[in-house]
Amino acid sequence: MNILVINTGSSSIKYQLFHMEDQSVRASGLLERIGEPAGRLKHSSIKSESPFVMEKHIADHETGMREIAGLLTDAKFGVIKNVSEVAAIGHRVVHGGEAFHDPVLIDDTVIKAIEEHIPLAPLHNPANLTGIRAAISFFPGVPQVGIFDTAFHTGIPRHAYHYAIPNEYYKKLKIRRYGFHGTSHSYVAKKAAEFLDRDIARTNLITIHLGNGCSITAIKNGQSIDTSMGMTPLEGLIMGTRSGDIDPAIHFYLADHSDLKFHDIDNLLNKESGLKGLTGTNDMRDILKMRREGSHDAVLAVDMYTYRIKKYIGAYYAALGKLDAVVFTAGIGENSAEIRALCLEGLEDMGIAVDSAKNESNKRTIRSVQAKGSKIAVLIVPTNEELEIALQTQEILRNGK
Ligand code: ADP
């Protein structure tokens, strides 16, 4: 069975075609700079050793999806003869609000509901919808499934998702914590429980996703009970370009005392802050190098970044009461021993101790790096959001929902 996973951004489409019997990737690609003069499509497949790369103007997502369908069925670079060999398409959808607790088969009602959530995710949901519509055109008759970034967090209790502002704003405008990166947190949580040979329904975890976007989730008996991103992905940890938690009064102070308008402040906090704002780059590899070379900005940024994570670990440990494992994932979480060590430094009395030699080994697989005698396991679990989307899509097909 072949399942195609599609992640559509405002000017890009990422895709992977999975062969579900062995969970292998048959073809994958990235189309970037849609709508710009020079678009770029890179397609890799098991059919050819070197990838196919095309640079040309791609006017819109429709045109892009036509190119992708063409490449998947291409005689030289394709892996299927006809688009009907795709059993289903799983789409990553960023915001499902309170409506979507589980993956859904996409129909007109679902499309309308995703449209209704555009005010909550004005950049992401319109792009996701464009991808869905284009996939319906170029893969006619193929079931389309929506997998929501917010879904894993829909069981968060009221005391953790409400903000302390008058209730009418929750009722009228649905202002509350939703949380994101749900597919990644739920995937690594399941993998961690498997690795520990525990029933996920009896396992408490703190999962820490550190990529360009960063978030941390408290998982009690397999369910998300709190997460650091909020109504939007801006809240919580310090990220590549996002500030994370900040005194909300700073927004008004900036509006009153600088030339920035609200739109500029939005841009400042989402695109120009975080690691980039502190050091000039959002690439953690460069920041760690600058730090080793003595850059004060990089030292401060890493101190702030890891201190924020440590504070959340403490808070979520308290919220959970009992903790089985701390799990690191995504680009920084999987690859940087330095960052992991700094986040957990000094937590030995809380039962969290890291073995430096194990932490520093750069194996790519799931592994535990806690010190002997550490009460709580410390795991590194490579995330695979695309595979999780494919698996959830397959589940929908099986259940015929
Ligand atoms: P995205 O959110 O875009 O999927 P990733 O999960 O790929 O992001 O994470 C990107 C981040 O991971 C970047 O900051 C990058 O510098 C960092 N990263 C990747 N490899 C390493 C490494 N070996 N050491 C430190 N940071 C790394």
Coordinates of C-alpha atoms and ligand atoms in Angstrom, one line a residue:
M1 CA 0.0 0.0 0.0
N2 CA 1.4 3.5 -1.0
I3 CA 0.6 6.5 1.1
L4 CA 1.6 10.0 0.1
V5 CA 2.3 12.5 2.9
I6 CA 2.0 16.2 1.9
N7 CA 3.0 19.2 4.0
T8 CA 2.1 22.4 2.2
G9 CA 3.5 25.8 3.3
S10 CA 2.7 29.2 1.9
S11 CA 5.4 28.9 -0.8
S12 CA 6.4 25.2 -0.6
I13 CA 5.2 21.6 -0.8
K14 CA 7.1 18.8 0.9
Y15 CA 6.1 15.2 0.1
Q16 CA 7.0 11.6 0.8
L17 CA 5.6 8.5 -0.7
F18 CA 5.6 5.6 1.8
H19 CA 5.4 1.9 1.0
M20 CA 3.5 0.9 4.1
E21 CA 4.4 -2.8 4.1
D22 CA 8.0 -2.0 5.2
Q23 CA 7.4 1.7 6.0
S24 CA 10.1 2.6 3.5
V25 CA 10.2 5.9 1.6
R26 CA 9.9 5.3 -2.2
A27 CA 10.0 8.9 -3.2
S28 CA 10.3 12.3 -1.6
G29 CA 10.8 15.8 -2.6
L30 CA 10.6 19.5 -1.8
L31 CA 9.2 22.2 -4.0
E32 CA 10.2 25.7 -2.9
R33 CA 9.7 29.3 -3.9
I34 CA 6.2 28.8 -5.4
G35 CA 5.1 32.1 -7.1
E36 CA 8.7 33.5 -7.2
P37 CA 10.5 34.0 -10.5
A38 CA 12.8 30.9 -9.9
G39 CA 11.0 28.0 -8.2
R40 CA 12.9 24.9 -7.3
L41 CA 11.8 21.2 -7.2
K42 CA 14.1 18.5 -5.9
H43 CA 12.8 14.9 -6.2
S44 CA 14.5 11.8 -5.0
S45 CA 13.3 8.3 -5.5
I46 CA 14.5 4.7 -5.2
K47 CA 14.5 4.5 -9.0
S48 CA 17.5 6.8 -9.6
E49 CA 20.7 7.3 -7.6
S50 CA 20.9 11.1 -8.2
P51 CA 17.9 13.3 -7.5
F52 CA 16.0 15.1 -10.2
V53 CA 16.3 18.9 -9.8
M54 CA 14.3 21.5 -11.7
E55 CA 14.5 25.2 -11.5
K56 CA 11.8 27.2 -13.2
H57 CA 8.9 29.5 -12.3
I58 CA 6.1 27.6 -10.6
A59 CA 3.1 29.9 -10.6
D60 CA 1.0 28.4 -7.9
H61 CA 0.4 25.3 -5.7
E62 CA -1.8 23.7 -8.4
T63 CA 1.0 23.9 -10.9
G64 CA 3.4 22.5 -8.3
M65 CA 1.1 19.6 -7.5
R66 CA 0.8 18.8 -11.2
E67 CA 4.6 18.6 -11.4
I68 CA 4.8 16.3 -8.3
A69 CA 2.1 14.0 -9.6
G70 CA 4.0 13.9 -13.0
L71 CA 7.3 13.0 -11.3
L72 CA 5.8 10.3 -9.1
T73 CA 4.5 8.6 -12.3
D74 CA 7.4 9.5 -14.5
A75 CA 9.1 6.7 -16.4
K76 CA 12.6 7.5 -15.1
F77 CA 12.1 9.1 -11.7
G78 CA 8.6 7.8 -10.8
V79 CA 7.7 4.9 -8.5
I80 CA 4.1 4.3 -9.6
K81 CA 2.5 4.0 -13.0
N82 CA -0.7 5.8 -12.2
V83 CA -1.8 8.2 -9.4
S84 CA -4.5 5.6 -8.5
E85 CA -1.7 3.5 -7.0
V86 CA -1.7 6.0 -4.1
A87 CA -4.1 4.4 -1.6
A88 CA -4.5 7.7 0.4
I89 CA -2.9 11.1 0.9
G90 CA -2.2 12.4 4.5
H91 CA -2.1 16.1 4.8
R92 CA -0.4 17.9 7.7
V93 CA -2.9 20.6 8.8
V94 CA -1.6 23.1 11.4
H95 CA -4.7 24.2 13.3
G96 CA -7.7 22.1 14.0
G97 CA -8.9 24.2 16.9
E98 CA -11.3 22.4 19.2
A99 CA -13.0 20.6 16.4
F100 CA -10.5 17.9 15.5
H101 CA -9.3 15.4 18.1
D102 CA -8.4 12.8 15.6
P103 CA -7.3 12.5 12.0
V104 CA -10.3 12.8 9.6
L105 CA -11.2 11.8 6.1
I106 CA -11.4 15.2 4.3
D107 CA -14.8 16.1 2.8
D108 CA -16.5 19.4 2.2
T109 CA -17.5 19.8 5.8
V110 CA -13.9 19.3 7.0
I111 CA -12.7 21.8 4.4
K112 CA -15.2 24.3 5.7
A113 CA -14.0 23.7 9.3
I114 CA -10.4 24.2 8.3
E115 CA -11.4 27.4 6.6
E116 CA -13.2 28.5 9.8
H117 CA -10.0 28.1 11.7
I118 CA -8.0 30.4 9.4
P119 CA -8.2 33.3 11.9
L120 CA -6.3 31.2 14.4
A121 CA -3.6 30.2 11.9
P122 CA -3.7 32.9 9.2
L123 CA -0.5 31.8 7.5
H124 CA -0.7 28.0 7.8
N125 CA -4.3 26.9 7.3
P126 CA -4.8 28.7 4.0
A127 CA -1.6 27.1 2.7
N128 CA -2.7 23.7 3.9
L129 CA -6.1 24.1 2.2
T130 CA -4.4 25.0 -1.1
G131 CA -2.4 21.8 -0.9
I132 CA -5.6 19.8 -0.1
R133 CA -7.5 21.3 -3.1
A134 CA -4.6 20.8 -5.5
A135 CA -4.2 17.2 -4.3
I136 CA -7.9 16.5 -4.9
S137 CA -7.5 17.8 -8.5
F138 CA -4.4 15.8 -9.4
F139 CA -5.1 12.6 -7.4
P140 CA -8.8 12.2 -8.3
G141 CA -10.7 9.6 -6.3
V142 CA -7.8 9.2 -3.8
P143 CA -9.0 9.5 -0.2
Q144 CA -7.5 12.6 1.5
V145 CA -6.9 12.6 5.3
G146 CA -6.2 15.6 7.5
I147 CA -3.8 15.2 10.4
F148 CA -3.8 18.2 12.8
D149 CA -0.8 19.5 14.7
T150 CA -3.1 20.5 17.5
A151 CA -4.9 17.1 17.8
F152 CA -2.7 15.5 20.3
H153 CA -3.2 18.4 22.7
T154 CA -7.0 18.5 22.6
G155 CA -7.3 16.6 25.9
I156 CA -5.4 19.2 27.9
P157 CA -7.5 20.1 31.0
R158 CA -9.3 23.4 31.2
H159 CA -7.0 24.8 34.0
A160 CA -4.0 24.3 31.6
Y161 CA -5.6 25.7 28.4
H162 CA -7.4 28.8 29.7
Y163 CA -5.7 32.2 29.9
A164 CA -6.7 34.4 32.8
I165 CA -8.6 36.9 30.7
P166 CA -12.4 37.4 30.8
N167 CA -14.2 34.3 29.7
E168 CA -16.1 36.1 27.0
Y169 CA -12.9 36.1 24.9
Y170 CA -12.7 32.4 25.0
K171 CA -16.4 32.0 24.2
K172 CA -16.4 34.6 21.4
L173 CA -12.9 34.3 19.9
K174 CA -11.8 30.9 21.1
I175 CA -8.7 32.4 22.7
R176 CA -7.0 29.5 24.6
R177 CA -4.0 27.3 24.5
Y178 CA -4.1 24.8 21.6
G179 CA -0.4 23.6 21.4
F180 CA 1.4 22.4 18.2
H181 CA 4.0 19.8 17.1
G182 CA 1.4 17.2 18.3
T183 CA 2.3 14.7 15.7
S184 CA 5.9 14.8 16.8
H185 CA 5.2 14.7 20.5
S186 CA 2.8 11.7 20.1
Y187 CA 5.2 9.8 17.8
V188 CA 8.2 10.1 20.1
A189 CA 6.1 9.3 23.2
K190 CA 4.9 6.1 21.6
K191 CA 8.5 5.2 20.5
A192 CA 9.8 6.0 24.0
A193 CA 7.3 3.8 25.7
E194 CA 8.1 0.9 23.3
F195 CA 11.8 1.4 24.0
L196 CA 11.2 1.3 27.7
D197 CA 9.0 -1.7 27.2
R198 CA 6.1 0.1 29.0
D199 CA 2.5 0.5 28.3
I200 CA 2.1 4.1 27.0
A201 CA -1.2 4.4 28.9
R202 CA 0.8 4.0 32.1
T203 CA 3.8 6.2 31.2
N204 CA 4.5 9.8 32.2
L205 CA 6.9 11.7 29.9
I206 CA 8.3 15.1 29.2
T207 CA 8.9 15.3 25.5
I208 CA 11.1 18.2 24.3
H209 CA 11.0 19.0 20.5
L210 CA 13.9 21.3 19.7
G211 CA 13.9 22.1 16.0
N212 CA 13.5 25.6 14.4
G213 CA 10.3 25.7 16.3
C214 CA 10.6 24.4 19.9
S215 CA 8.0 23.0 22.3
I216 CA 7.8 20.9 25.4
T217 CA 4.9 18.7 26.4
A218 CA 3.9 17.0 29.7
I219 CA 2.4 13.6 29.0
K220 CA 0.5 11.7 31.7
N221 CA -0.5 8.2 31.0
G222 CA 0.1 8.7 27.3
Q223 CA -2.0 11.9 27.1
S224 CA -0.8 15.5 26.6
I225 CA -1.8 17.4 29.8
D226 CA 0.1 20.6 29.1
T227 CA 2.3 22.0 26.4
S228 CA 4.4 25.2 26.0
M229 CA 3.0 26.5 22.7
G230 CA -0.2 28.4 23.2
M231 CA -3.0 29.8 21.0
T232 CA -0.2 30.3 18.5
P233 CA 3.3 28.7 18.2
L234 CA 4.8 31.9 19.7
E235 CA 4.5 31.0 23.3
G236 CA 6.9 28.9 25.4
L237 CA 10.5 28.0 24.7
I238 CA 13.0 30.2 23.0
M239 CA 13.1 29.2 19.3
G240 CA 15.0 29.8 16.1
T241 CA 13.3 33.1 15.4
R242 CA 10.5 33.3 18.0
S243 CA 10.8 34.9 21.4
G244 CA 8.7 32.3 23.3
D245 CA 7.4 33.6 26.7
I246 CA 7.6 37.3 27.1
D247 CA 5.8 39.8 29.3
P248 CA 2.7 40.7 27.3
A249 CA 3.0 44.3 28.4
I250 CA 6.2 44.6 26.3
H251 CA 4.0 44.6 23.2
F252 CA 2.2 47.8 24.4
Y253 CA 5.4 49.4 25.5
L254 CA 6.9 48.8 22.1
A255 CA 3.8 50.2 20.4
D256 CA 4.0 53.3 22.5
H257 CA 7.8 53.9 22.6
S258 CA 9.1 52.7 19.2
D259 CA 8.1 53.2 15.5
L260 CA 6.8 49.6 15.4
K261 CA 3.1 49.1 14.5
F262 CA 1.3 45.9 15.8
H263 CA 2.0 44.1 12.5
D264 CA 5.8 44.9 13.0
I265 CA 5.7 43.7 16.5
D266 CA 4.2 40.4 15.4
N267 CA 7.0 40.1 12.8
L268 CA 9.6 41.1 15.4
L269 CA 8.6 38.4 17.9
N270 CA 7.9 35.6 15.4
K271 CA 10.6 36.2 12.8
E272 CA 13.4 38.4 14.2
S273 CA 13.7 37.2 17.8
G274 CA 14.7 34.0 19.6
L275 CA 18.2 32.7 18.8
K276 CA 18.3 34.9 15.7
G277 CA 17.5 38.0 17.6
L278 CA 20.1 37.2 20.3
T279 CA 23.0 36.1 18.0
G280 CA 22.2 37.1 14.4
T281 CA 21.6 33.4 13.3
N282 CA 18.9 30.8 14.0
D283 CA 21.2 27.9 13.3
M284 CA 22.2 26.2 16.5
R285 CA 25.3 24.7 15.0
D286 CA 26.7 28.1 14.2
I287 CA 25.7 29.4 17.6
L288 CA 27.5 26.6 19.4
K289 CA 30.6 27.3 17.3
M290 CA 30.4 31.0 18.1
R291 CA 30.0 30.0 21.8
R292 CA 33.2 27.9 21.7
E293 CA 35.0 30.8 20.1
G294 CA 34.0 33.0 23.0
S295 CA 31.1 35.1 21.6
H296 CA 29.3 36.7 24.5
D297 CA 26.1 36.8 22.5
A298 CA 26.2 33.1 21.8
V299 CA 27.1 32.3 25.5
L300 CA 24.1 34.3 26.6
A301 CA 21.7 32.8 24.0
V302 CA 22.6 29.2 24.9
D303 CA 22.3 30.0 28.6
M304 CA 18.9 31.6 28.1
Y305 CA 17.7 28.8 25.7
T306 CA 18.7 25.9 28.1
Y307 CA 17.5 27.8 31.2
R308 CA 14.1 28.2 29.7
I309 CA 13.9 24.5 28.9
K310 CA 15.0 23.6 32.5
K311 CA 12.3 25.8 34.0
Y312 CA 9.7 24.0 32.0
I313 CA 11.0 20.6 32.9
G314 CA 10.7 21.6 36.6
A315 CA 7.2 22.9 36.0
Y316 CA 6.0 19.9 34.1
Y317 CA 7.6 17.5 36.6
A318 CA 5.5 19.2 39.2
A319 CA 2.4 19.0 37.0
L320 CA 2.9 15.3 36.4
G321 CA 3.8 14.3 40.0
K322 CA 5.6 11.3 38.7
L323 CA 8.0 11.1 35.7
D324 CA 9.3 8.1 33.9
A325 CA 11.4 9.7 31.1
V326 CA 12.6 12.9 29.6
V327 CA 12.7 12.6 25.8
F328 CA 14.7 14.9 23.4
T329 CA 13.8 15.1 19.7
A330 CA 14.2 17.1 16.5
G331 CA 17.3 18.8 14.9
I332 CA 18.8 20.2 18.1
G333 CA 17.3 17.7 20.6
E334 CA 18.6 14.7 18.6
N335 CA 22.0 16.1 17.7
S336 CA 23.4 18.4 20.3
A337 CA 24.9 16.7 23.4
E338 CA 25.9 20.1 24.7
I339 CA 22.4 21.5 24.7
R340 CA 20.9 18.3 26.3
A341 CA 23.6 18.3 29.0
L342 CA 23.0 22.0 29.8
C343 CA 19.2 21.6 30.0
L344 CA 19.5 18.8 32.6
E345 CA 22.6 20.1 34.5
G346 CA 21.9 20.1 38.3
L347 CA 18.8 18.1 38.2
E348 CA 20.4 15.0 39.9
D349 CA 18.4 15.6 43.1
M350 CA 15.2 15.5 41.1
G351 CA 16.3 12.0 39.8
I352 CA 17.5 13.1 36.4
A353 CA 21.2 12.4 35.7
V354 CA 23.0 12.1 32.4
D355 CA 25.9 9.9 31.5
S356 CA 28.2 12.2 29.5
A357 CA 29.8 9.5 27.4
K358 CA 26.5 8.0 26.4
N359 CA 25.1 11.5 25.8
E360 CA 28.0 12.4 23.5
S361 CA 27.8 9.3 21.3
N362 CA 26.3 10.4 18.0
K363 CA 24.3 7.3 17.1
R364 CA 21.3 8.1 15.0
T365 CA 18.9 5.6 16.6
I366 CA 16.7 5.8 19.7
R367 CA 18.8 5.5 22.8
S368 CA 19.0 6.1 26.5
V369 CA 21.7 8.4 28.0
Q370 CA 20.8 8.5 31.7
A371 CA 23.5 7.8 34.2
K372 CA 23.5 4.5 36.1
G373 CA 21.2 5.0 39.1
S374 CA 19.2 7.9 37.5
K375 CA 15.6 7.4 38.7
I376 CA 14.3 8.9 35.5
A377 CA 15.3 7.8 32.0
V378 CA 16.7 10.3 29.5
L379 CA 16.0 9.3 25.9
I380 CA 16.9 10.6 22.5
V381 CA 14.2 9.6 20.0
P382 CA 14.5 10.7 16.4
T383 CA 11.2 12.1 15.3
N384 CA 9.5 11.2 12.1
E385 CA 6.3 13.3 11.6
E386 CA 5.9 12.1 8.0
L387 CA 5.8 8.5 9.0
E388 CA 3.4 9.2 11.8
I389 CA 1.1 11.0 9.4
A390 CA 1.3 8.0 7.0
L391 CA 0.5 5.6 9.8
Q392 CA -2.4 7.7 11.0
T393 CA -3.7 7.9 7.4
Q394 CA -3.4 4.1 7.1
E395 CA -5.4 3.7 10.3
I396 CA -8.2 5.9 8.9
L397 CA -8.3 3.7 5.8
R398 CA -8.5 0.5 7.9
N399 CA -11.3 1.9 10.1
G400 CA -13.1 3.2 7.0
K401 CA -13.9 6.4 8.9
Ligands
ADP1 P1 12.7 22.2 11.5 O1 11.9 22.7 12.6 O2 12.9 23.2 10.4 O3 12.2 20.8 11.0 P2 15.0 20.7 12.5 O4 14.3 19.8 13.4 O5 15.7 20.2 11.3 O6 14.1 22.0 12.1 O7 16.1 21.5 13.4 C1 16.8 22.5 12.9 C2 17.8 23.0 14.0 O8 18.6 21.8 14.4 C3 18.8 24.1 13.5 O9 18.9 25.0 14.5 C4 20.1 23.3 13.4 O10 21.2 24.1 13.6 C5 20.0 22.3 14.5 N1 20.9 21.2 14.4 C6 21.0 20.2 13.4 N2 22.1 19.4 13.6 C7 22.7 19.9 14.7 C8 23.9 19.5 15.5 N3 24.6 18.5 15.1 N4 24.2 20.3 16.6 C9 23.4 21.3 17.0 N5 22.3 21.7 16.3 C10 22.0 21.0 15.2

